[in-house]
Coordinates of C-alpha atoms in Angstrom, one line a residue:
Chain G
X1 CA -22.5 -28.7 -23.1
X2 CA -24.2 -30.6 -20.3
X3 CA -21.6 -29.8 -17.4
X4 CA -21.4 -26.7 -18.2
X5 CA -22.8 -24.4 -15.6
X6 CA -23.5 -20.3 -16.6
X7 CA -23.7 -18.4 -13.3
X8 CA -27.4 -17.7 -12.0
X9 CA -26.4 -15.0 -9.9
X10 CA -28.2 -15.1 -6.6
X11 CA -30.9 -12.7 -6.1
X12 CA -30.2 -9.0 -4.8
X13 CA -31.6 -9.3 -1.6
X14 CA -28.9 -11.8 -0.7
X15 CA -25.7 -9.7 -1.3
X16 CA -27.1 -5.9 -1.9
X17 CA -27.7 -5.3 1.9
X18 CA -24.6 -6.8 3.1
X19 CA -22.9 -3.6 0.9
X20 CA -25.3 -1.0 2.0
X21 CA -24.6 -1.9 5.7
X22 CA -20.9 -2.2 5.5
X23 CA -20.7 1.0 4.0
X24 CA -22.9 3.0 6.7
X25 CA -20.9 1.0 9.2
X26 CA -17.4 2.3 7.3
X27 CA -19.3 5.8 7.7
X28 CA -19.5 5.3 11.5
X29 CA -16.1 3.7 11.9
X30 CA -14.6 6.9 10.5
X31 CA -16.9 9.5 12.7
X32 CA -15.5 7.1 16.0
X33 CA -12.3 7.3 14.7
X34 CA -12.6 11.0 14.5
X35 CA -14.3 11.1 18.2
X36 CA -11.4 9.2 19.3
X37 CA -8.4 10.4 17.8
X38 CA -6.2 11.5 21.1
X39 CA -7.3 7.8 22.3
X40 CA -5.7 6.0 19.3
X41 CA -2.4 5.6 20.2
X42 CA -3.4 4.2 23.4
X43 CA -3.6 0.5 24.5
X44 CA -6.0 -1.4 22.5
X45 CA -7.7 -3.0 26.0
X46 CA -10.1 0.2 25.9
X47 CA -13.6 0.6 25.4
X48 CA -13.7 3.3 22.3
X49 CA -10.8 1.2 20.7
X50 CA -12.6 -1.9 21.2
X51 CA -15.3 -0.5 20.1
X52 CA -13.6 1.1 16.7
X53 CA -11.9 -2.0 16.0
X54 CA -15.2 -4.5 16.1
X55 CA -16.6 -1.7 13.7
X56 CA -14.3 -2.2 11.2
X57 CA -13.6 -6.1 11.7
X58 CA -17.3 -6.9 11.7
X59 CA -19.6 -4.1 10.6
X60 CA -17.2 -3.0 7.7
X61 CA -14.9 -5.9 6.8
X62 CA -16.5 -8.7 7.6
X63 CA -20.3 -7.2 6.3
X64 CA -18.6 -6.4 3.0
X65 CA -16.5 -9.4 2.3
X66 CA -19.4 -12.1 3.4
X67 CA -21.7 -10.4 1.1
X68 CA -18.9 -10.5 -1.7
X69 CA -18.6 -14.1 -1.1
X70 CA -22.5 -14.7 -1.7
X71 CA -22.0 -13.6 -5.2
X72 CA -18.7 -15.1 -6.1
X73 CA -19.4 -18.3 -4.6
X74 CA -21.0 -19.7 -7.6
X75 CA -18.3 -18.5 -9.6
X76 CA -16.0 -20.1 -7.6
X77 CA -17.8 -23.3 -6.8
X78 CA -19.4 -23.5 -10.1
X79 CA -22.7 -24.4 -8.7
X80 CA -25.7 -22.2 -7.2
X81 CA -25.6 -20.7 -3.8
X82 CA -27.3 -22.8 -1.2
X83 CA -29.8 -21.2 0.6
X84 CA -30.6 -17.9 -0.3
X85 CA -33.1 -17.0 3.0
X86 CA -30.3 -18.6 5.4
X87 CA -27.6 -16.4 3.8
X88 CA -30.1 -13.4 4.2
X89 CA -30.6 -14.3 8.0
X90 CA -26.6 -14.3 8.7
X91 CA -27.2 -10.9 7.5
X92 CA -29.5 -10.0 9.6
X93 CA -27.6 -11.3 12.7
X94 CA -24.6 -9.9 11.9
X95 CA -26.3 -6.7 11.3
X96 CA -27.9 -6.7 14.5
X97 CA -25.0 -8.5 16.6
X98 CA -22.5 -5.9 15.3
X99 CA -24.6 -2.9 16.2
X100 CA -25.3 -4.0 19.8
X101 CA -21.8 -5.1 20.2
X102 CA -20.3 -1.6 19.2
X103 CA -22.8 0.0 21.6
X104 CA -21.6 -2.6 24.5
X105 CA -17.6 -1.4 23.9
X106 CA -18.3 2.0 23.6
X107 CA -20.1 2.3 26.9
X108 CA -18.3 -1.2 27.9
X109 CA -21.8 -2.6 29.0
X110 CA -20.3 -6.2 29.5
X111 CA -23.3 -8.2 31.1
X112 CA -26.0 -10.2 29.2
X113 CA -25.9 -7.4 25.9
X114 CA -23.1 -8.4 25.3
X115 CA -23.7 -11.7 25.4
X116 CA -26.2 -11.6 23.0
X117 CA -24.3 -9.6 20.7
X118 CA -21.6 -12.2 20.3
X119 CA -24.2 -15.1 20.2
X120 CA -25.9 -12.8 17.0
X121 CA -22.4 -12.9 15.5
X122 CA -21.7 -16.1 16.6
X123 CA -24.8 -17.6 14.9
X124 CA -24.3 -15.6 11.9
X125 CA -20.8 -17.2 10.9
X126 CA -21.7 -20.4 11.3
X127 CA -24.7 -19.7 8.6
X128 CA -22.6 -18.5 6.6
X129 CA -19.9 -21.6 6.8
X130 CA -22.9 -23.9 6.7
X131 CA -23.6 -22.2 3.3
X132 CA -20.3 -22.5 1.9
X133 CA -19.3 -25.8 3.1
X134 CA -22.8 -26.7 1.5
X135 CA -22.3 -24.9 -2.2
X136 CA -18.9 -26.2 -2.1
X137 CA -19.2 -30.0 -1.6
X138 CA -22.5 -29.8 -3.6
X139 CA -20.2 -28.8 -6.3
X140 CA -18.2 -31.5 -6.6
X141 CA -15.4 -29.8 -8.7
X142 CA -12.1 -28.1 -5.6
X143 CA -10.5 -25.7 -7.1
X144 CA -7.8 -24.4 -4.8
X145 CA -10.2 -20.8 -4.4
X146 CA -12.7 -23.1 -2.6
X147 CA -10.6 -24.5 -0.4
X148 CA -9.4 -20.7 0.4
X149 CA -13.0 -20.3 1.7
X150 CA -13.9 -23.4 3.0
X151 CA -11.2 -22.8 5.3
X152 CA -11.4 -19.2 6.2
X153 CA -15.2 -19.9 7.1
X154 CA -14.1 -22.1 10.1
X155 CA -11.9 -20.0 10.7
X156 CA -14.1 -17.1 10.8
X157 CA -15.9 -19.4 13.4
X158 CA -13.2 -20.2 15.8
X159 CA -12.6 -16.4 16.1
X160 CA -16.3 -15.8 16.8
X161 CA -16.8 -18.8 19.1
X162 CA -13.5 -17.2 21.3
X163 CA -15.1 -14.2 20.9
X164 CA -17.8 -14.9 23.3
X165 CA -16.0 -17.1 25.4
X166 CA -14.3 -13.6 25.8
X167 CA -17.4 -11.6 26.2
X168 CA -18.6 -14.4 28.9
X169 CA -15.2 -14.7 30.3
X170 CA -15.1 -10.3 31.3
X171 CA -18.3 -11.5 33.6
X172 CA -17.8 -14.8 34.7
X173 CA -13.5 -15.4 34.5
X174 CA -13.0 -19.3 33.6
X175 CA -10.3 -18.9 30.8
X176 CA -6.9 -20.2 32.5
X177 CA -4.9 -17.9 30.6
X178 CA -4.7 -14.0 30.6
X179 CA -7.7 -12.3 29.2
X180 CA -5.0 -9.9 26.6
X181 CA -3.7 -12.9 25.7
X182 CA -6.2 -14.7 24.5
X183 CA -7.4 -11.7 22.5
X184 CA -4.4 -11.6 21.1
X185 CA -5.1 -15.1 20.0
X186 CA -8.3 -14.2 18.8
X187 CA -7.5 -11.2 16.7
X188 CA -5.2 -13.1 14.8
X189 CA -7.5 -15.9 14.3
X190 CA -9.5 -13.2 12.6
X191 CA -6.9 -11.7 10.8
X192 CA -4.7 -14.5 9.4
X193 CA -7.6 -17.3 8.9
X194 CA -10.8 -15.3 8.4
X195 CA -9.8 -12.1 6.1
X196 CA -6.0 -13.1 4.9
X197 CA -7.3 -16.5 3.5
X198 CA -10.2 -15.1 2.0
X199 CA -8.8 -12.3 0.4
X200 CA -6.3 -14.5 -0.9
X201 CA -9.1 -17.3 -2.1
X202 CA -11.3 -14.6 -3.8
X203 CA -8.4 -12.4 -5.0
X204 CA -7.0 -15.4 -6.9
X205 CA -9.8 -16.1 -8.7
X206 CA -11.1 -12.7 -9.0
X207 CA -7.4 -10.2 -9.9
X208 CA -7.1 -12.7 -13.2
X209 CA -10.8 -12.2 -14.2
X210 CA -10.8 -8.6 -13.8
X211 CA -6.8 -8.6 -15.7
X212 CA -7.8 -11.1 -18.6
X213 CA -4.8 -12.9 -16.7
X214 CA -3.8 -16.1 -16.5
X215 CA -1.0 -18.1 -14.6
X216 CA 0.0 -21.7 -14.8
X217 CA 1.9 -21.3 -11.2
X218 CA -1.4 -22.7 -9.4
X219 CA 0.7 -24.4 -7.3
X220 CA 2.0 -21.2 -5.6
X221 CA -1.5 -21.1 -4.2
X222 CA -1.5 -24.3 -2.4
X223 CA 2.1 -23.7 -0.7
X224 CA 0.1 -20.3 0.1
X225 CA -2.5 -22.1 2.1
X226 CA -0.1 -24.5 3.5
X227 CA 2.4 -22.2 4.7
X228 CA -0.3 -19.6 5.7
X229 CA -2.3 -22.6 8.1
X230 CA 0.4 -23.7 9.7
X231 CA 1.7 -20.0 10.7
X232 CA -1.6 -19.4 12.4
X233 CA -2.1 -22.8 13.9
X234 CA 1.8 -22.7 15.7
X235 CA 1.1 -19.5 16.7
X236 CA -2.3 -19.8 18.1
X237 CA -1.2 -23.4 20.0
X238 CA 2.5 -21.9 21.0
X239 CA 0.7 -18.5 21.7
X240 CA -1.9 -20.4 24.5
X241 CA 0.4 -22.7 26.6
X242 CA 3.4 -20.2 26.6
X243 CA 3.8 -16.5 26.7
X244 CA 4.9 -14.5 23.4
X245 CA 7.8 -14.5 22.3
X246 CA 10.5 -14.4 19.7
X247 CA 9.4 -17.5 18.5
X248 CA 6.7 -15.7 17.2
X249 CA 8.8 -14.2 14.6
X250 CA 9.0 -17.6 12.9
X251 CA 5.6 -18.1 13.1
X252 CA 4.3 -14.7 11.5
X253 CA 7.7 -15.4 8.8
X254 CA 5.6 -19.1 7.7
X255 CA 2.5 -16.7 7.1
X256 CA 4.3 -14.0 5.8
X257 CA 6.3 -16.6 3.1
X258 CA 2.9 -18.1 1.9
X259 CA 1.2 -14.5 1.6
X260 CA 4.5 -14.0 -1.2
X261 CA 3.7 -16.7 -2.5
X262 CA 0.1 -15.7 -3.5
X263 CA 1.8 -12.5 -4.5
X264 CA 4.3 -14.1 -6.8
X265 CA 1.1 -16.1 -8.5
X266 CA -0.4 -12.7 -9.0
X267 CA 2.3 -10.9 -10.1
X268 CA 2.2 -13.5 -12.8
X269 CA -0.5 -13.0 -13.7
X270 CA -0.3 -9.6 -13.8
X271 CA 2.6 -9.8 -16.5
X272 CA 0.5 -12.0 -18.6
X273 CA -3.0 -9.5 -18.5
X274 CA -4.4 -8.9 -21.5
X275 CA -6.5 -6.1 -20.5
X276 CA -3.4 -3.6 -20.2
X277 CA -5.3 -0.4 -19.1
X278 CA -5.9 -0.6 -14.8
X279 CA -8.7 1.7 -13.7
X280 CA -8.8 3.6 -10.2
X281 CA -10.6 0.9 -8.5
X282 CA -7.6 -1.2 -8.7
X283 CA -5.1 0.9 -8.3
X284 CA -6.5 1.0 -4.6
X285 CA -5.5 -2.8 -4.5
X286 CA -1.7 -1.3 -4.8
X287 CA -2.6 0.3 -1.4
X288 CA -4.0 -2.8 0.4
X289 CA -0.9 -4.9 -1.0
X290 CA 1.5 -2.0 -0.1
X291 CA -0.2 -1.9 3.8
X292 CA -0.2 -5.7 3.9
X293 CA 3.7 -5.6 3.4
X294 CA 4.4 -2.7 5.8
X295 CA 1.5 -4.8 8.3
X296 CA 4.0 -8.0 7.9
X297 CA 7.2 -5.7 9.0
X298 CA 5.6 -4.4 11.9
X299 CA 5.3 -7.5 13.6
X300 CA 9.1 -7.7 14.4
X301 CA 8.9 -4.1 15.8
X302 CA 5.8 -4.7 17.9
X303 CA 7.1 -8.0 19.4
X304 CA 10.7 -6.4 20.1
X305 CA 9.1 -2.9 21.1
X306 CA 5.7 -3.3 22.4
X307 CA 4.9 0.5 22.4
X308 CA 1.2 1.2 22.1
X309 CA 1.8 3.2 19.3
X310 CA 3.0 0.7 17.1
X311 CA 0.6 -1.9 17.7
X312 CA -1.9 0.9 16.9
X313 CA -0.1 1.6 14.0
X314 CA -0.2 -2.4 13.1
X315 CA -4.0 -2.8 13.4
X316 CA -4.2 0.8 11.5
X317 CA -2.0 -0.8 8.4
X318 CA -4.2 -4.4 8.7
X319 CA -7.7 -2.7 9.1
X320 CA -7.3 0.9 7.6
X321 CA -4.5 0.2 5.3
X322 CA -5.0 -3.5 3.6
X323 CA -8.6 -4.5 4.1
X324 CA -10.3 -1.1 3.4
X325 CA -8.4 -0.4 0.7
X326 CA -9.3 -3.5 -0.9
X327 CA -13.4 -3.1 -0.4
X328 CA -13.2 0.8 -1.5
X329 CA -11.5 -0.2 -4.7
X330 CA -13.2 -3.6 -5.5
X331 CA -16.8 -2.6 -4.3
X332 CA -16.9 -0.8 -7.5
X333 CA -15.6 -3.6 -9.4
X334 CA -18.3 -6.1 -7.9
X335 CA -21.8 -4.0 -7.0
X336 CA -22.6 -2.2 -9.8
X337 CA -22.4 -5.4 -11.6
X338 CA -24.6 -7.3 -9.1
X339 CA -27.0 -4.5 -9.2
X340 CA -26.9 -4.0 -13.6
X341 CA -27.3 -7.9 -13.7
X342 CA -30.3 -7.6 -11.7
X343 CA -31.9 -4.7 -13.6
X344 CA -30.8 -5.4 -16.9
X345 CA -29.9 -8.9 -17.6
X346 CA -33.1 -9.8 -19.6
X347 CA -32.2 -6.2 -21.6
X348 CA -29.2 -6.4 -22.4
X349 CA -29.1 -6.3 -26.8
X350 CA -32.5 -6.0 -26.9
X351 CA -32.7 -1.9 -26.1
X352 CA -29.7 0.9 -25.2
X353 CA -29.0 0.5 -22.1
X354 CA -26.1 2.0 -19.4
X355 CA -23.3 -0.3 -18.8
X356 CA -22.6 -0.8 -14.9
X357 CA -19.4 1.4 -14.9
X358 CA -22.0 4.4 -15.4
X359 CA -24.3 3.5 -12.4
X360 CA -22.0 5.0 -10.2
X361 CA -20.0 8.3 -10.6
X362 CA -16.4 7.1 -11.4
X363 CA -15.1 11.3 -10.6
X364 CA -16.0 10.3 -7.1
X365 CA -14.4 7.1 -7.1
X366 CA -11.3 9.0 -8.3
X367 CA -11.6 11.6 -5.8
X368 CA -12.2 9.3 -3.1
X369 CA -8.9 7.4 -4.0
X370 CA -6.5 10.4 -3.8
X371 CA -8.4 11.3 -0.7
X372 CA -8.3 7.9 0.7
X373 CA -4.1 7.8 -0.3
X374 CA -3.5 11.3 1.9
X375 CA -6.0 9.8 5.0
X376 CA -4.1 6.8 5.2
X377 CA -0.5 8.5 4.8
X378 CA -1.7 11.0 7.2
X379 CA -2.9 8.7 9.8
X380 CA 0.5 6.4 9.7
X381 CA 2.3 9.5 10.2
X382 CA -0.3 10.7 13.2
X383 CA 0.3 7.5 15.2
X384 CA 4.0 6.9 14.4
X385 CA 4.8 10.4 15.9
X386 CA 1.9 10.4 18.6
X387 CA 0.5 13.7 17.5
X388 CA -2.7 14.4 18.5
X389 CA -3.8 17.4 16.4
X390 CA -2.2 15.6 13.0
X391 CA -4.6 12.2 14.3
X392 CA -7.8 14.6 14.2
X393 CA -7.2 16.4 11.5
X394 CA -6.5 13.4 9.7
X395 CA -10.0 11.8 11.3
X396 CA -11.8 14.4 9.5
X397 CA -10.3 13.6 6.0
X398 CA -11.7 10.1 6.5
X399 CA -15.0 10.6 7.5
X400 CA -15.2 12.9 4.0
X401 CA -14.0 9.6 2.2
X402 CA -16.9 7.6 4.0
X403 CA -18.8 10.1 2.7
X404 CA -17.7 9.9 -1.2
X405 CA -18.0 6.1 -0.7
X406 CA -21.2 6.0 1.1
X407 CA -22.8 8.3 -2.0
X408 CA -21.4 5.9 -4.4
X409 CA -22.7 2.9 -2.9
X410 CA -26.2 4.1 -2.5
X411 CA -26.5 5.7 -5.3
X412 CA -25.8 2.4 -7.2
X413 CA -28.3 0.2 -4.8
X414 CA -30.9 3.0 -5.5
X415 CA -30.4 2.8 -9.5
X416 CA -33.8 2.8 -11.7
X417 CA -34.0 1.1 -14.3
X418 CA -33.3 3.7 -17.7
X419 CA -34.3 2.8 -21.1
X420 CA -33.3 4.7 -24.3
X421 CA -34.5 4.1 -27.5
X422 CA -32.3 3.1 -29.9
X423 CA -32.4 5.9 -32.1
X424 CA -32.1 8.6 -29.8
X425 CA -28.6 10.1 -28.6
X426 CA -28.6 9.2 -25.3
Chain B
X1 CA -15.7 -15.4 -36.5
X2 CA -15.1 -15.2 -40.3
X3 CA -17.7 -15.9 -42.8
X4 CA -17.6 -16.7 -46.4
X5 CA -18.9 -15.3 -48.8
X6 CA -19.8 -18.4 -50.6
X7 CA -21.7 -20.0 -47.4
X8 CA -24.9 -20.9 -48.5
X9 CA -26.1 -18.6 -45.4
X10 CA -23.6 -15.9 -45.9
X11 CA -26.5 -13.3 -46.0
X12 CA -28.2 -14.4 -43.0
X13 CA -24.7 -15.0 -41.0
X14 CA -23.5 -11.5 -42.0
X15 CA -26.8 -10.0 -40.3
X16 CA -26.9 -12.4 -37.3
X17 CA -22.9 -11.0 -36.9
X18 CA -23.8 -7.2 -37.3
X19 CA -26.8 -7.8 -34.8
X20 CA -24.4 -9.4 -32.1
X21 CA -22.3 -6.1 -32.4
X22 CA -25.2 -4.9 -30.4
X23 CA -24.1 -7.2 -27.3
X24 CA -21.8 -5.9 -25.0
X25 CA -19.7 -7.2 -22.3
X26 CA -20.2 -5.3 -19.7
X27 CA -17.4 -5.5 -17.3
X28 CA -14.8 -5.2 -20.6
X29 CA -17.7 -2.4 -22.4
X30 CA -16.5 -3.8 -25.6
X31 CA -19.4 -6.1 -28.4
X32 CA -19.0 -9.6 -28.3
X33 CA -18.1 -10.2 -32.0
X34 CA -14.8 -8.1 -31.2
X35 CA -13.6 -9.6 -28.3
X36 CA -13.8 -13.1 -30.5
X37 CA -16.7 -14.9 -27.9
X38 CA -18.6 -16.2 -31.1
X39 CA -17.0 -19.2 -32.9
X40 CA -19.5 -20.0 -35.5
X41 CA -23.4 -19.4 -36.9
X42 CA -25.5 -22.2 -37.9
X43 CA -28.8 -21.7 -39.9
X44 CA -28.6 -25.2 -41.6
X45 CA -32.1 -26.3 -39.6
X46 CA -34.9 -24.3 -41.1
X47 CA -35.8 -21.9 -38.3
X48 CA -33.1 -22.0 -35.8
X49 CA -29.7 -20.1 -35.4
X50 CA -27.3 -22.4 -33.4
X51 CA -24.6 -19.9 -32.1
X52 CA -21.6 -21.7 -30.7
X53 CA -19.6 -19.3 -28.6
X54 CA -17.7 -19.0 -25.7
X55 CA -16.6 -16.4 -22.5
X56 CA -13.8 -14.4 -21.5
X57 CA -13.6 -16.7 -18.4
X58 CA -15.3 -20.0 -17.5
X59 CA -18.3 -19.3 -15.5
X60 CA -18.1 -15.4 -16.1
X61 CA -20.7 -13.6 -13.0
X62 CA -21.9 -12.2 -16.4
X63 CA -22.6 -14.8 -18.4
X64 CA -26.3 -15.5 -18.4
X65 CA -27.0 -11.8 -19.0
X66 CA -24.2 -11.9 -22.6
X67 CA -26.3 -14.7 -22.9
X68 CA -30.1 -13.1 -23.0
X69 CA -28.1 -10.4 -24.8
X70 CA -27.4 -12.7 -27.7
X71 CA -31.1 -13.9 -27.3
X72 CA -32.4 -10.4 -28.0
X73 CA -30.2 -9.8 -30.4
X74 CA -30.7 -11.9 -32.8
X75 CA -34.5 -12.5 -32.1
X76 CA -34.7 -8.7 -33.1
X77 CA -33.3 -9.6 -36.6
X78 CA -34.9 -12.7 -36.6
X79 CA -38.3 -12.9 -35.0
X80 CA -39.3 -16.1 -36.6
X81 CA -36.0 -18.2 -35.7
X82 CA -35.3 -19.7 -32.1
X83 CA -32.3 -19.1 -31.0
X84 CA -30.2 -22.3 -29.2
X85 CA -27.2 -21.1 -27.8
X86 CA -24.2 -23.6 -27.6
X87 CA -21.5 -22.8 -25.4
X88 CA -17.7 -24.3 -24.9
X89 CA -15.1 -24.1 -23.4
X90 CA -12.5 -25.6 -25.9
X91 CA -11.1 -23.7 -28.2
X92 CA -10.2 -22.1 -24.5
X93 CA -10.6 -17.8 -25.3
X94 CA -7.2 -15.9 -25.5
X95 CA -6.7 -12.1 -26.6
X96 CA -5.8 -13.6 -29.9
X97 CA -9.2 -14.1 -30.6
X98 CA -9.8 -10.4 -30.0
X99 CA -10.2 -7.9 -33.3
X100 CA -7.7 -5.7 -33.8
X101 CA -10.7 -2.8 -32.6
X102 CA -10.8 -4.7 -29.5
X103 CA -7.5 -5.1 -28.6
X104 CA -7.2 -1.2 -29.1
X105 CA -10.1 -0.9 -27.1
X106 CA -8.5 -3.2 -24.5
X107 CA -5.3 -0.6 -24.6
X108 CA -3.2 -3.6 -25.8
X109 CA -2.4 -1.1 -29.1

């Protein structure tokens, strides 16, 4: 009994913004990617694409996924979050870091604003690995889903710390190598360390919770983060000192094998669920594992045929396709709990009260699913042919599935409390 | 959970049981007795329920707020008891400790 630890989850304020944000930052991602449709197809070295991509990378992705990690961090470590007000304040940077930052690509402003955009960002990730490496080793328990996040924090922070070597390199050159290249260093830095390891850290320990599942194939994981480290490092060391090449192929293939491996460990656990009903939010996680796979199979196509086009359509499949489809599927799975916990914990048996699946309207959810399936499909299908009027069309669709979400969300953070007595019928 | 009916206690473990129906989990929306959390009911020191039970999965986001529902719950039927929760991890829960209700309820029948 003594060593047992029951989760005290932390308070709202640490993880309840970090959602609220994200989601009026996926609301703006979609109206720029609907201001910008003709440029999509483009080359990424542009201002509104610049811009578009740090929106969803930071303001969307990375707001949503640092909050979730605030809550399941205890769960994971099996020990309370260090740090509460710190965690808050990597909020607040990021917050504020992300919206200068957007504002400084869009108009590309690249003198001192930018500057302190990235240093806001900068700041804010190494918080938030301060906090994890903290709640981790505090622990003293490492279960392979820590060292999953342990790991993606510094790499979170190697991306950010290039990213305003960057920002500082556009005004004052000093990096050796060529600017694209190293951003193509530090994109995947962000990709592969900071959001695939993650994901894979939090959807190993989470996917089996949600499924009642259980695998014994544990050690599927660690080849996972093996094969998936040494990928990105080899590419990242290979990529700086020579110029792409073929040999990138083997590198992406190392990440690729470990990112099967975490599927296989999944799929096993899938098979032995005992909860055998799957609602709509994750049937969206079919859609992120889906655009992960087609993500993966793009890379020989976009290293053997470097058209525009498909790296657009590569960074659509990683940031559109995979990551988003992940958050609007398992926000629904994560804040309404956060927010019930906080508003009925201490009620719960004691009067009738609503369960968290009913703080937030799950016809909308379903809605915003089949909408979300025909944006993404319609998207692809813009960029692969490079058609312009099926691109914003298609930017209009998501904007209306930023909307759904955006009601969703807020309508669970603004929740009041309702009691019912026990004898009445509802 | 089974109890009895010759338990000295049997009265007062049958009403503790019907008042933990109350609890739900709420990420599974199914009670607590169903889904098999609760291994045992102990009234044998005069004014305290010892209830030794367990969660779907070790350190369960939810778990302090089944928890305070199991609190309520039985503080409702029993005002004068204190309630000292006990909670384990061995037996380790499986769906075979879930009720043939929950298991329907789970879609697994």
């Amino acid at each position: 009994m003594a060593d047992i630890f029951v989760n005290k989850a932390p308070k709202e304020y640490v993880v309840v913004p970090f959602f609220g944000t994200a989601a009026l930052f996926f609301l703006l991602l979609c109206l720029l990617l609907c201001f910008s449709a003709k440029e999509i197809t483009g080359h990424y070295f542009n201002p509104h694409i610049l811009a578009i991509v740090h929106t969803a990378a930071l303001g969307w992705g990375t707001m949503v996924i640092m909050g979730a990690a605030y809550q399941l961090l205890p769960v994971i470590c099996e020990n309370e979050l260090v740090s509460p007000r710190m965690a808050f304040l990597s909020y607040l940077f990021l917050t504020i870091g992300t919206c200068i930052l957007v504002y400084c690509f869009w108009t590309f402003r690249t003198d001192w604003l930018m500057m302190v955009a990235g240093s806001s960002i900068v700041l804010s990730s190494y918080f938030y690995a301060y906090i994890i490496y903290r709640t981790a080793t505090d622990a003293n328990k490492s279960p392979i889903y820590q060292y999953f996040l342990l790991i993606s924090a510094l790499w979170l922070c190697f991306t950010t710390t290039v990213g305003i070597l960057l920002v500082i390199n556009l005004s004052y050159t000093f990096i050796p190598r060529n600017h694209i290249d190293v951003l193509k260093l530090h994109a995947h830095a962000g990709i592969v360390g900071w959001f695939l390891l993650l994901i894979c850290g939090v959807g190993a320990k989470l996917i089996p919770m949600f499924l009642l599942g259980k695998s014994k194939k544990t050690i599927l994981l660690y080849v996972a983060l093996i094969l998936q480290n040494l990928g990105l490092i080899l590419f990242l060391v290979d990529g700086y000192f020579n110029p792409m090449g073929g040999r990138m192929l083997i590198y992406g293939a190392l990440i690729a094998l470990g990112t099967i491996c975490w599927l296989i460990y999944l799929a096993d656990t899938y098979q032995h669920r005992a909860r055998k009903k799957v609602d709509v939010p994750m049937r969206h996680a079919a859609f992120s594992i889906g655009s992960k796979i087609l993500a993966f199979g793009m890379i020989p196509v976009i290293l053997l045929n470097p058209q525009t086009k498909w790296i657009a359509l590569y960074g659509t499949l990683i940031f559109l396709g995979w990551i988003t489809a992940l958050i609007l599927g398992k926000t629904f799975k994560t804040l309404p709990f956060i927010v019930w916990n906080q508003r009925y914990k201490n009620l719960n048996g004691k009067l009738k009260i609503p369960m968290p699946k009913q703080l937030y309207s799950e016809e909308v959810v379903k809605i915003q699913y089949y909408l979300y399936s025909i944006a993404i499909v319609l998207l692809c299908l813009g960029i692969a042919l490079d058609s312009s009027l099926l691109l914003q069309y298609t930017g209009i669709l998501w904007v209306l599935v930023a909307v759904l979400y955006v009601y969703n969300v807020f309508r669970i953070i603004f929740h009041k409390t309702t009691l019912h007595h026990e004898n009445s019928t509802n | 959970m089974k109890i009895a009916l010759t338990d000295a206690f049997a009265q007062e473990k049958i009403r503790a049981n019907h008042a933990l129906i109350q609890v739900i989990d709420p990420e599974l929306n199914i009670n607590i007795i169903d889904l098999g959390l609760v291994y045992g009911l102990d009234f044998t020191i005069p004014n305290r329920i010892t209830v030794t039970m367990t969660l779907s999965t070790p350190h369960c986001p939810l778990g302090d707020a089944i928890e305070s529902g199991v609190t309520n719950a039985l503080g409702k039927v029993f005002p004068d008891y204190q309630v000292d929760i006990q909670l384990v991890w061995e037996p380790e829960w499986s769906i075979d400790l879930v009720s043939e209700a929950g298991k329907e309820q789970l879609g697994i029948k």
